[in-house]
Amino acid sequence: MSDIRLEGVSKRYGSVAAADNVDLTVAQGEFVTILGPSGSGKTTLLSLIAGLTAPTAGRIFIGGRDVTAAPAQQRNIGLVFQSYALFPHMSVLENVLFPLGVRKIGGAEARGRAIEALKQVRLDGLENRRPSQLSGGQQQRVALARAIVFKPDILLLDEPLGALDRKLREELQVELKQLQRTLGITTLLVTHDQEEALSLSDRIMVLNHGKTQQVAGPAEAYLKPANRFVAEFLGIANFVALPDGGQGLVRPERIRLSANGGGKPARIVEAIYLGQMVRYHLALTGALDGAPAMVAAAPFVGPAYSPGEQVSVSWESADVWPVT
Ligand code: ADP
Ligand code: MG
């Protein structure tokens, strides 16, 4: 059963098409990420689904019901934004109780649900704190608890981890994924971070200028991008000439380096240590191939190549994906 369906959805702001004829079907319980650069229309799409803004054209279905004209409060959606948007004068518990009060749920029932939601985001024990007495990560957990406490049909998350530092962001990514799986809640996450999209999602929708570029599973989008934009937005792409005159891409980890020849001669320009991996920037020194500069990535199991070293570069034809 599809939980969210967009049919030809467009949103214009004057001459800007913030959403341009977007189709999307999200299945019950699925985790889909909308990935795109700043200004590509990610927030616009979430706002349209949430009912915070109305489309210029197209139809929006939630749980099979046409909600195109339905106001936000009739859509039973949990929302989390990058700015935590907590009520500063209320305690953590009062913040989480708030959406229940709006829905006329009070007393022991409300309290029980709020405590349960706070447990689910691992904040039990902090019920009486004010938001200002919490870290950024904790505040975002409160926002998450507030978004799930009324058992929404759908969870919409707009760059929820964007304000957090890297380590905390990675921790919360894992927790978010676990929570989503436990609740089985249909989730749409917006991010401009390709690693976040690749690591969290069942499927990724790549957006540019309000237009869908590709909807695919993470591995497919990464290895079989629909076009050059997706290829470059999802990571580093080496573009190589194809026999038919077209272009193909090879991802850095599929490039093999050897000190013993057998491939194309190249010089190591830069070796960048990334922890688990080393990234090599290479200059092909033989006949120009349409790919004079390349990037390779290899697990760091030392010793690594050094800048200036001569190596030979090769790749399997199966790792070349044609791009347009
Ligand atoms: P993203 O979330 O991917 O950064 P947005 O959905 O916020 O992108 O914006 C998409 C485009 O629509 C941008 O060009 C933005 O300037 C424009 N836009 C968004 N909201 C409005 C608005 N309320 N009025 C006018 N233009 C808007
Ligand atoms: Mg946005």
mmCIF file with all atom_site columns, C-alpha atoms in Angstrom, residues 127-299:
data_model
loop_
_atom_site.group_PDB
_atom_site.id
_atom_site.type_symbol
_atom_site.label_atom_id
_atom_site.label_alt_id
_atom_site.label_comp_id
_atom_site.label_asym_id
_atom_site.label_entity_id
_atom_site.label_seq_id
_atom_site.pdbx_PDB_ins_code
_atom_site.Cartn_x
_atom_site.Cartn_y
_atom_site.Cartn_z
_atom_site.occupancy
_atom_site.B_iso_or_equiv
_atom_site.pdbx_formal_charge
_atom_site.auth_seq_id
_atom_site.auth_comp_id
_atom_site.auth_asym_id
_atom_site.auth_atom_id
_atom_site.pdbx_PDB_model_num
ATOM 1   C CA . GLU A 1 127 ? 11.197 15.557 31.666  1.00 0.00 ? 127 GLU A CA 1
ATOM 2   C CA . ASN A 1 128 ? 11.476 18.631 33.863  1.00 0.00 ? 128 ASN A CA 1
ATOM 3   C CA . ARG A 1 129 ? 14.340 20.409 32.084  1.00 0.00 ? 129 ARG A CA 1
ATOM 4   C CA . ARG A 1 130 ? 13.812 23.468 29.923  1.00 0.00 ? 130 ARG A CA 1
ATOM 5   C CA . PRO A 1 131 ? 15.080 23.340 26.313  1.00 0.00 ? 131 PRO A CA 1
ATOM 6   C CA . SER A 1 132 ? 17.835 25.830 27.230  1.00 0.00 ? 132 SER A CA 1
ATOM 7   C CA . GLN A 1 133 ? 19.185 23.255 29.699  1.00 0.00 ? 133 GLN A CA 1
ATOM 8   C CA . LEU A 1 134 ? 19.686 20.673 26.949  1.00 0.00 ? 134 LEU A CA 1
ATOM 9   C CA . SER A 1 135 ? 22.381 20.119 24.301  1.00 0.00 ? 135 SER A CA 1
ATOM 10  C CA . GLY A 1 136 ? 21.521 20.547 20.616  1.00 0.00 ? 136 GLY A CA 1
ATOM 11  C CA . GLY A 1 137 ? 21.263 16.790 20.156  1.00 0.00 ? 137 GLY A CA 1
ATOM 12  C CA . GLN A 1 138 ? 18.941 16.477 23.162  1.00 0.00 ? 138 GLN A CA 1
ATOM 13  C CA . GLN A 1 139 ? 16.772 19.341 21.913  1.00 0.00 ? 139 GLN A CA 1
ATOM 14  C CA . GLN A 1 140 ? 16.405 17.607 18.582  1.00 0.00 ? 140 GLN A CA 1
ATOM 15  C CA . ARG A 1 141 ? 15.377 14.406 20.398  1.00 0.00 ? 141 ARG A CA 1
ATOM 16  C CA . VAL A 1 142 ? 12.633 16.395 22.148  1.00 0.00 ? 142 VAL A CA 1
ATOM 17  C CA . ALA A 1 143 ? 11.480 17.684 18.764  1.00 0.00 ? 143 ALA A CA 1
ATOM 18  C CA . LEU A 1 144 ? 11.429 14.082 17.535  1.00 0.00 ? 144 LEU A CA 1
ATOM 19  C CA . ALA A 1 145 ? 9.476  12.897 20.589  1.00 0.00 ? 145 ALA A CA 1
ATOM 20  C CA . ARG A 1 146 ? 6.989  15.716 20.036  1.00 0.00 ? 146 ARG A CA 1
ATOM 21  C CA . ALA A 1 147 ? 6.617  14.631 16.396  1.00 0.00 ? 147 ALA A CA 1
ATOM 22  C CA . ILE A 1 148 ? 5.889  10.964 17.170  1.00 0.00 ? 148 ILE A CA 1
ATOM 23  C CA . VAL A 1 149 ? 3.903  11.241 20.423  1.00 0.00 ? 149 VAL A CA 1
ATOM 24  C CA . PHE A 1 150 ? 0.497  11.550 18.699  1.00 0.00 ? 150 PHE A CA 1
ATOM 25  C CA . LYS A 1 151 ? 1.204  8.516  16.497  1.00 0.00 ? 151 LYS A CA 1
ATOM 26  C CA . PRO A 1 152 ? 1.322  10.298 13.152  1.00 0.00 ? 152 PRO A CA 1
ATOM 27  C CA . ASP A 1 153 ? 0.832  8.322  9.933   1.00 0.00 ? 153 ASP A CA 1
ATOM 28  C CA . ILE A 1 154 ? 3.874  9.981  8.414   1.00 0.00 ? 154 ILE A CA 1
ATOM 29  C CA . LEU A 1 155 ? 7.073  11.555 9.681   1.00 0.00 ? 155 LEU A CA 1
ATOM 30  C CA . LEU A 1 156 ? 8.576  14.462 7.709   1.00 0.00 ? 156 LEU A CA 1
ATOM 31  C CA . LEU A 1 157 ? 12.085 15.554 8.690   1.00 0.00 ? 157 LEU A CA 1
ATOM 32  C CA . ASP A 1 158 ? 13.645 18.670 7.154   1.00 0.00 ? 158 ASP A CA 1
ATOM 33  C CA . GLU A 1 159 ? 17.436 18.583 7.660   1.00 0.00 ? 159 GLU A CA 1
ATOM 34  C CA . PRO A 1 160 ? 16.844 17.537 11.290  1.00 0.00 ? 160 PRO A CA 1
ATOM 35  C CA . LEU A 1 161 ? 20.511 16.852 12.005  1.00 0.00 ? 161 LEU A CA 1
ATOM 36  C CA . GLY A 1 162 ? 21.935 19.776 10.029  1.00 0.00 ? 162 GLY A CA 1
ATOM 37  C CA . ALA A 1 163 ? 22.757 21.914 13.068  1.00 0.00 ? 163 ALA A CA 1
ATOM 38  C CA . LEU A 1 164 ? 24.652 19.186 14.912  1.00 0.00 ? 164 LEU A CA 1
ATOM 39  C CA . ASP A 1 165 ? 28.362 18.476 14.788  1.00 0.00 ? 165 ASP A CA 1
ATOM 40  C CA . ARG A 1 166 ? 29.552 15.476 12.851  1.00 0.00 ? 166 ARG A CA 1
ATOM 41  C CA . LYS A 1 167 ? 29.947 12.914 15.624  1.00 0.00 ? 167 LYS A CA 1
ATOM 42  C CA . LEU A 1 168 ? 26.593 13.693 17.170  1.00 0.00 ? 168 LEU A CA 1
ATOM 43  C CA . ARG A 1 169 ? 24.993 13.706 13.737  1.00 0.00 ? 169 ARG A CA 1
ATOM 44  C CA . GLU A 1 170 ? 26.292 10.202 13.041  1.00 0.00 ? 170 GLU A CA 1
ATOM 45  C CA . GLU A 1 171 ? 25.031 8.944  16.414  1.00 0.00 ? 171 GLU A CA 1
ATOM 46  C CA . LEU A 1 172 ? 21.611 10.430 15.842  1.00 0.00 ? 172 LEU A CA 1
ATOM 47  C CA . GLN A 1 173 ? 21.481 9.008  12.315  1.00 0.00 ? 173 GLN A CA 1
ATOM 48  C CA . VAL A 1 174 ? 21.784 5.504  13.735  1.00 0.00 ? 174 VAL A CA 1
ATOM 49  C CA . GLU A 1 175 ? 19.162 6.220  16.401  1.00 0.00 ? 175 GLU A CA 1
ATOM 50  C CA . LEU A 1 176 ? 16.799 7.790  13.906  1.00 0.00 ? 176 LEU A CA 1
ATOM 51  C CA . LYS A 1 177 ? 17.073 4.756  11.655  1.00 0.00 ? 177 LYS A CA 1
ATOM 52  C CA . GLN A 1 178 ? 16.436 2.403  14.593  1.00 0.00 ? 178 GLN A CA 1
ATOM 53  C CA . LEU A 1 179 ? 13.477 4.450  15.801  1.00 0.00 ? 179 LEU A CA 1
ATOM 54  C CA . GLN A 1 180 ? 11.986 4.561  12.315  1.00 0.00 ? 180 GLN A CA 1
ATOM 55  C CA . ARG A 1 181 ? 12.336 0.784  11.993  1.00 0.00 ? 181 ARG A CA 1
ATOM 56  C CA . THR A 1 182 ? 10.870 0.141  15.446  1.00 0.00 ? 182 THR A CA 1
ATOM 57  C CA . LEU A 1 183 ? 7.876  2.390  14.822  1.00 0.00 ? 183 LEU A CA 1
ATOM 58  C CA . GLY A 1 184 ? 7.534  1.216  11.207  1.00 0.00 ? 184 GLY A CA 1
ATOM 59  C CA . ILE A 1 185 ? 6.550  4.770  10.345  1.00 0.00 ? 185 ILE A CA 1
ATOM 60  C CA . THR A 1 186 ? 6.601  6.053  6.774   1.00 0.00 ? 186 THR A CA 1
ATOM 61  C CA . THR A 1 187 ? 9.354  8.671  6.729   1.00 0.00 ? 187 THR A CA 1
ATOM 62  C CA . LEU A 1 188 ? 10.497 11.359 4.326   1.00 0.00 ? 188 LEU A CA 1
ATOM 63  C CA . LEU A 1 189 ? 13.812 12.954 5.252   1.00 0.00 ? 189 LEU A CA 1
ATOM 64  C CA . VAL A 1 190 ? 15.242 16.018 3.556   1.00 0.00 ? 190 VAL A CA 1
ATOM 65  C CA . THR A 1 191 ? 18.994 16.500 3.429   1.00 0.00 ? 191 THR A CA 1
ATOM 66  C CA . HIS A 1 192 ? 21.736 17.974 1.254   1.00 0.00 ? 192 HIS A CA 1
ATOM 67  C CA . ASP A 1 193 ? 24.225 15.492 2.740   1.00 0.00 ? 193 ASP A CA 1
ATOM 68  C CA . GLN A 1 194 ? 24.790 12.607 0.329   1.00 0.00 ? 194 GLN A CA 1
ATOM 69  C CA . GLU A 1 195 ? 26.368 10.347 2.960   1.00 0.00 ? 195 GLU A CA 1
ATOM 70  C CA . GLU A 1 196 ? 23.342 10.797 5.197   1.00 0.00 ? 196 GLU A CA 1
ATOM 71  C CA . ALA A 1 197 ? 21.042 9.964  2.301   1.00 0.00 ? 197 ALA A CA 1
ATOM 72  C CA . LEU A 1 198 ? 23.037 6.900  1.288   1.00 0.00 ? 198 LEU A CA 1
ATOM 73  C CA . SER A 1 199 ? 23.302 5.524  4.818   1.00 0.00 ? 199 SER A CA 1
ATOM 74  C CA . LEU A 1 200 ? 19.720 6.019  6.050   1.00 0.00 ? 200 LEU A CA 1
ATOM 75  C CA . SER A 1 201 ? 17.348 5.506  3.185   1.00 0.00 ? 201 SER A CA 1
ATOM 76  C CA . ASP A 1 202 ? 15.463 2.668  1.568   1.00 0.00 ? 202 ASP A CA 1
ATOM 77  C CA . ARG A 1 203 ? 15.296 4.926  -1.487  1.00 0.00 ? 203 ARG A CA 1
ATOM 78  C CA . ILE A 1 204 ? 16.637 8.337  -2.446  1.00 0.00 ? 204 ILE A CA 1
ATOM 79  C CA . MET A 1 205 ? 14.936 10.963 -4.560  1.00 0.00 ? 205 MET A CA 1
ATOM 80  C CA . VAL A 1 206 ? 17.487 13.323 -6.075  1.00 0.00 ? 206 VAL A CA 1
ATOM 81  C CA . LEU A 1 207 ? 16.151 16.786 -6.788  1.00 0.00 ? 207 LEU A CA 1
ATOM 82  C CA . ASN A 1 208 ? 17.587 19.685 -8.785  1.00 0.00 ? 208 ASN A CA 1
ATOM 83  C CA . HIS A 1 209 ? 15.770 22.913 -9.725  1.00 0.00 ? 209 HIS A CA 1
ATOM 84  C CA . GLY A 1 210 ? 12.506 21.412 -8.464  1.00 0.00 ? 210 GLY A CA 1
ATOM 85  C CA . LYS A 1 211 ? 12.787 18.470 -10.847 1.00 0.00 ? 211 LYS A CA 1
ATOM 86  C CA . THR A 1 212 ? 13.216 14.796 -9.997  1.00 0.00 ? 212 THR A CA 1
ATOM 87  C CA . GLN A 1 213 ? 16.550 13.544 -11.292 1.00 0.00 ? 213 GLN A CA 1
ATOM 88  C CA . GLN A 1 214 ? 16.281 9.965  -10.055 1.00 0.00 ? 214 GLN A CA 1
ATOM 89  C CA . VAL A 1 215 ? 14.428 7.840  -7.523  1.00 0.00 ? 215 VAL A CA 1
ATOM 90  C CA . ALA A 1 216 ? 16.394 4.726  -6.620  1.00 0.00 ? 216 ALA A CA 1
ATOM 91  C CA . GLY A 1 217 ? 17.932 2.679  -3.842  1.00 0.00 ? 217 GLY A CA 1
ATOM 92  C CA . PRO A 1 218 ? 21.200 4.070  -2.441  1.00 0.00 ? 218 PRO A CA 1
ATOM 93  C CA . ALA A 1 219 ? 23.497 1.603  -4.220  1.00 0.00 ? 219 ALA A CA 1
ATOM 94  C CA . GLU A 1 220 ? 21.697 2.023  -7.522  1.00 0.00 ? 220 GLU A CA 1
ATOM 95  C CA . ALA A 1 221 ? 21.771 5.818  -7.346  1.00 0.00 ? 221 ALA A CA 1
ATOM 96  C CA . TYR A 1 222 ? 25.464 5.754  -6.446  1.00 0.00 ? 222 TYR A CA 1
ATOM 97  C CA . LEU A 1 223 ? 26.599 3.182  -9.006  1.00 0.00 ? 223 LEU A CA 1
ATOM 98  C CA . LYS A 1 224 ? 23.998 3.711  -11.721 1.00 0.00 ? 224 LYS A CA 1
ATOM 99  C CA . PRO A 1 225 ? 23.179 7.424  -11.644 1.00 0.00 ? 225 PRO A CA 1
ATOM 100 C CA . ALA A 1 226 ? 20.489 8.548  -14.056 1.00 0.00 ? 226 ALA A CA 1
ATOM 101 C CA . ASN A 1 227 ? 22.536 11.494 -15.281 1.00 0.00 ? 227 ASN A CA 1
ATOM 102 C CA . ARG A 1 228 ? 25.660 13.539 -14.741 1.00 0.00 ? 228 ARG A CA 1
ATOM 103 C CA . PHE A 1 229 ? 24.102 15.680 -12.022 1.00 0.00 ? 229 PHE A CA 1
ATOM 104 C CA . VAL A 1 230 ? 23.269 12.638 -9.877  1.00 0.00 ? 230 VAL A CA 1
ATOM 105 C CA . ALA A 1 231 ? 26.700 11.114 -10.578 1.00 0.00 ? 231 ALA A CA 1
ATOM 106 C CA . GLU A 1 232 ? 28.459 14.229 -9.287  1.00 0.00 ? 232 GLU A CA 1
ATOM 107 C CA . PHE A 1 233 ? 26.091 15.052 -6.432  1.00 0.00 ? 233 PHE A CA 1
ATOM 108 C CA . LEU A 1 234 ? 26.368 11.576 -4.907  1.00 0.00 ? 234 LEU A CA 1
ATOM 109 C CA . GLY A 1 235 ? 30.150 11.557 -4.729  1.00 0.00 ? 235 GLY A CA 1
ATOM 110 C CA . ILE A 1 236 ? 33.288 11.698 -6.792  1.00 0.00 ? 236 ILE A CA 1
ATOM 111 C CA . ALA A 1 237 ? 32.925 10.533 -10.387 1.00 0.00 ? 237 ALA A CA 1
ATOM 112 C CA . ASN A 1 238 ? 35.717 9.753  -12.833 1.00 0.00 ? 238 ASN A CA 1
ATOM 113 C CA . PHE A 1 239 ? 34.470 10.388 -16.340 1.00 0.00 ? 239 PHE A CA 1
ATOM 114 C CA . VAL A 1 240 ? 36.084 8.182  -18.969 1.00 0.00 ? 240 VAL A CA 1
ATOM 115 C CA . ALA A 1 241 ? 35.657 7.977  -22.708 1.00 0.00 ? 241 ALA A CA 1
ATOM 116 C CA . LEU A 1 242 ? 33.544 5.100  -23.990 1.00 0.00 ? 242 LEU A CA 1
ATOM 117 C CA . PRO A 1 243 ? 34.310 3.289  -27.276 1.00 0.00 ? 243 PRO A CA 1
ATOM 118 C CA . ASP A 1 244 ? 31.059 4.641  -28.759 1.00 0.00 ? 244 ASP A CA 1
ATOM 119 C CA . GLY A 1 245 ? 32.208 8.222  -28.151 1.00 0.00 ? 245 GLY A CA 1
ATOM 120 C CA . GLY A 1 246 ? 30.006 8.675  -25.075 1.00 0.00 ? 246 GLY A CA 1
ATOM 121 C CA . GLN A 1 247 ? 31.071 9.093  -21.485 1.00 0.00 ? 247 GLN A CA 1
ATOM 122 C CA . GLY A 1 248 ? 31.045 6.675  -18.614 1.00 0.00 ? 248 GLY A CA 1
ATOM 123 C CA . LEU A 1 249 ? 31.754 7.039  -14.924 1.00 0.00 ? 249 LEU A CA 1
ATOM 124 C CA . VAL A 1 250 ? 33.870 5.008  -12.548 1.00 0.00 ? 250 VAL A CA 1
ATOM 125 C CA . ARG A 1 251 ? 33.687 5.537  -8.781  1.00 0.00 ? 251 ARG A CA 1
ATOM 126 C CA . PRO A 1 252 ? 37.040 6.076  -6.996  1.00 0.00 ? 252 PRO A CA 1
ATOM 127 C CA . GLU A 1 253 ? 36.891 2.820  -5.028  1.00 0.00 ? 253 GLU A CA 1
ATOM 128 C CA . ARG A 1 254 ? 36.608 0.893  -8.311  1.00 0.00 ? 254 ARG A CA 1
ATOM 129 C CA . ILE A 1 255 ? 39.888 2.315  -9.619  1.00 0.00 ? 255 ILE A CA 1
ATOM 130 C CA . ARG A 1 256 ? 42.812 -0.048 -9.158  1.00 0.00 ? 256 ARG A CA 1
ATOM 131 C CA . LEU A 1 257 ? 46.342 1.242  -8.681  1.00 0.00 ? 257 LEU A CA 1
ATOM 132 C CA . SER A 1 258 ? 49.422 -0.856 -9.251  1.00 0.00 ? 258 SER A CA 1
ATOM 133 C CA . ALA A 1 259 ? 53.145 -0.196 -9.044  1.00 0.00 ? 259 ALA A CA 1
ATOM 134 C CA . ASN A 1 260 ? 53.840 -2.899 -11.629 1.00 0.00 ? 260 ASN A CA 1
ATOM 135 C CA . GLY A 1 261 ? 52.285 -1.570 -14.808 1.00 0.00 ? 261 GLY A CA 1
ATOM 136 C CA . GLY A 1 262 ? 49.478 -3.263 -16.686 1.00 0.00 ? 262 GLY A CA 1
ATOM 137 C CA . GLY A 1 263 ? 47.253 -0.211 -16.847 1.00 0.00 ? 263 GLY A CA 1
ATOM 138 C CA . LYS A 1 264 ? 47.391 3.431  -17.863 1.00 0.00 ? 264 LYS A CA 1
ATOM 139 C CA . PRO A 1 265 ? 50.466 5.287  -16.616 1.00 0.00 ? 265 PRO A CA 1
ATOM 140 C CA . ALA A 1 266 ? 49.690 7.942  -14.033 1.00 0.00 ? 266 ALA A CA 1
ATOM 141 C CA . ARG A 1 267 ? 51.395 10.069 -11.421 1.00 0.00 ? 267 ARG A CA 1
ATOM 142 C CA . ILE A 1 268 ? 50.172 10.465 -7.859  1.00 0.00 ? 268 ILE A CA 1
ATOM 143 C CA . VAL A 1 269 ? 49.456 14.172 -7.456  1.00 0.00 ? 269 VAL A CA 1
ATOM 144 C CA . GLU A 1 270 ? 48.106 14.061 -3.930  1.00 0.00 ? 270 GLU A CA 1
ATOM 145 C CA . ALA A 1 271 ? 47.497 11.371 -1.341  1.00 0.00 ? 271 ALA A CA 1
ATOM 146 C CA . ILE A 1 272 ? 44.858 12.363 1.197   1.00 0.00 ? 272 ILE A CA 1
ATOM 147 C CA . TYR A 1 273 ? 44.524 10.299 4.340   1.00 0.00 ? 273 TYR A CA 1
ATOM 148 C CA . LEU A 1 274 ? 40.878 10.011 5.363   1.00 0.00 ? 274 LEU A CA 1
ATOM 149 C CA . GLY A 1 275 ? 41.142 7.551  8.244   1.00 0.00 ? 275 GLY A CA 1
ATOM 150 C CA . GLN A 1 276 ? 39.816 4.282  6.873   1.00 0.00 ? 276 GLN A CA 1
ATOM 151 C CA . MET A 1 277 ? 40.593 5.264  3.287   1.00 0.00 ? 277 MET A CA 1
ATOM 152 C CA . VAL A 1 278 ? 43.256 7.062  1.309   1.00 0.00 ? 278 VAL A CA 1
ATOM 153 C CA . ARG A 1 279 ? 42.147 9.196  -1.598  1.00 0.00 ? 279 ARG A CA 1
ATOM 154 C CA . TYR A 1 280 ? 44.585 9.601  -4.453  1.00 0.00 ? 280 TYR A CA 1
ATOM 155 C CA . HIS A 1 281 ? 44.417 12.424 -6.947  1.00 0.00 ? 281 HIS A CA 1
ATOM 156 C CA . LEU A 1 282 ? 46.052 11.218 -10.134 1.00 0.00 ? 282 LEU A CA 1
ATOM 157 C CA . ALA A 1 283 ? 47.233 12.693 -13.407 1.00 0.00 ? 283 ALA A CA 1
ATOM 158 C CA . LEU A 1 284 ? 47.229 10.322 -16.353 1.00 0.00 ? 284 LEU A CA 1
ATOM 159 C CA . THR A 1 285 ? 50.617 10.731 -17.990 1.00 0.00 ? 285 THR A CA 1
ATOM 160 C CA . GLY A 1 286 ? 50.027 8.705  -21.160 1.00 0.00 ? 286 GLY A CA 1
ATOM 161 C CA . ALA A 1 287 ? 47.792 9.581  -24.086 1.00 0.00 ? 287 ALA A CA 1
ATOM 162 C CA . LEU A 1 288 ? 44.977 11.837 -22.969 1.00 0.00 ? 288 LEU A CA 1
ATOM 163 C CA . ASP A 1 289 ? 41.923 9.744  -22.525 1.00 0.00 ? 289 ASP A CA 1
ATOM 164 C CA . GLY A 1 290 ? 39.257 12.326 -22.055 1.00 0.00 ? 290 GLY A CA 1
ATOM 165 C CA . ALA A 1 291 ? 40.116 11.799 -18.373 1.00 0.00 ? 291 ALA A CA 1
ATOM 166 C CA . PRO A 1 292 ? 43.428 13.480 -17.626 1.00 0.00 ? 292 PRO A CA 1
ATOM 167 C CA . ALA A 1 293 ? 42.701 13.759 -13.899 1.00 0.00 ? 293 ALA A CA 1
ATOM 168 C CA . MET A 1 294 ? 41.324 10.892 -11.851 1.00 0.00 ? 294 MET A CA 1
ATOM 169 C CA . VAL A 1 295 ? 40.545 10.112 -8.246  1.00 0.00 ? 295 VAL A CA 1
ATOM 170 C CA . ALA A 1 296 ? 41.073 6.704  -6.690  1.00 0.00 ? 296 ALA A CA 1
ATOM 171 C CA . ALA A 1 297 ? 40.200 5.592  -3.178  1.00 0.00 ? 297 ALA A CA 1
ATOM 172 C CA . ALA A 1 298 ? 41.687 2.618  -1.406  1.00 0.00 ? 298 ALA A CA 1
ATOM 173 C CA . PRO A 1 299 ? 41.332 1.188  2.095   1.00 0.00 ? 299 PRO A CA 1
#
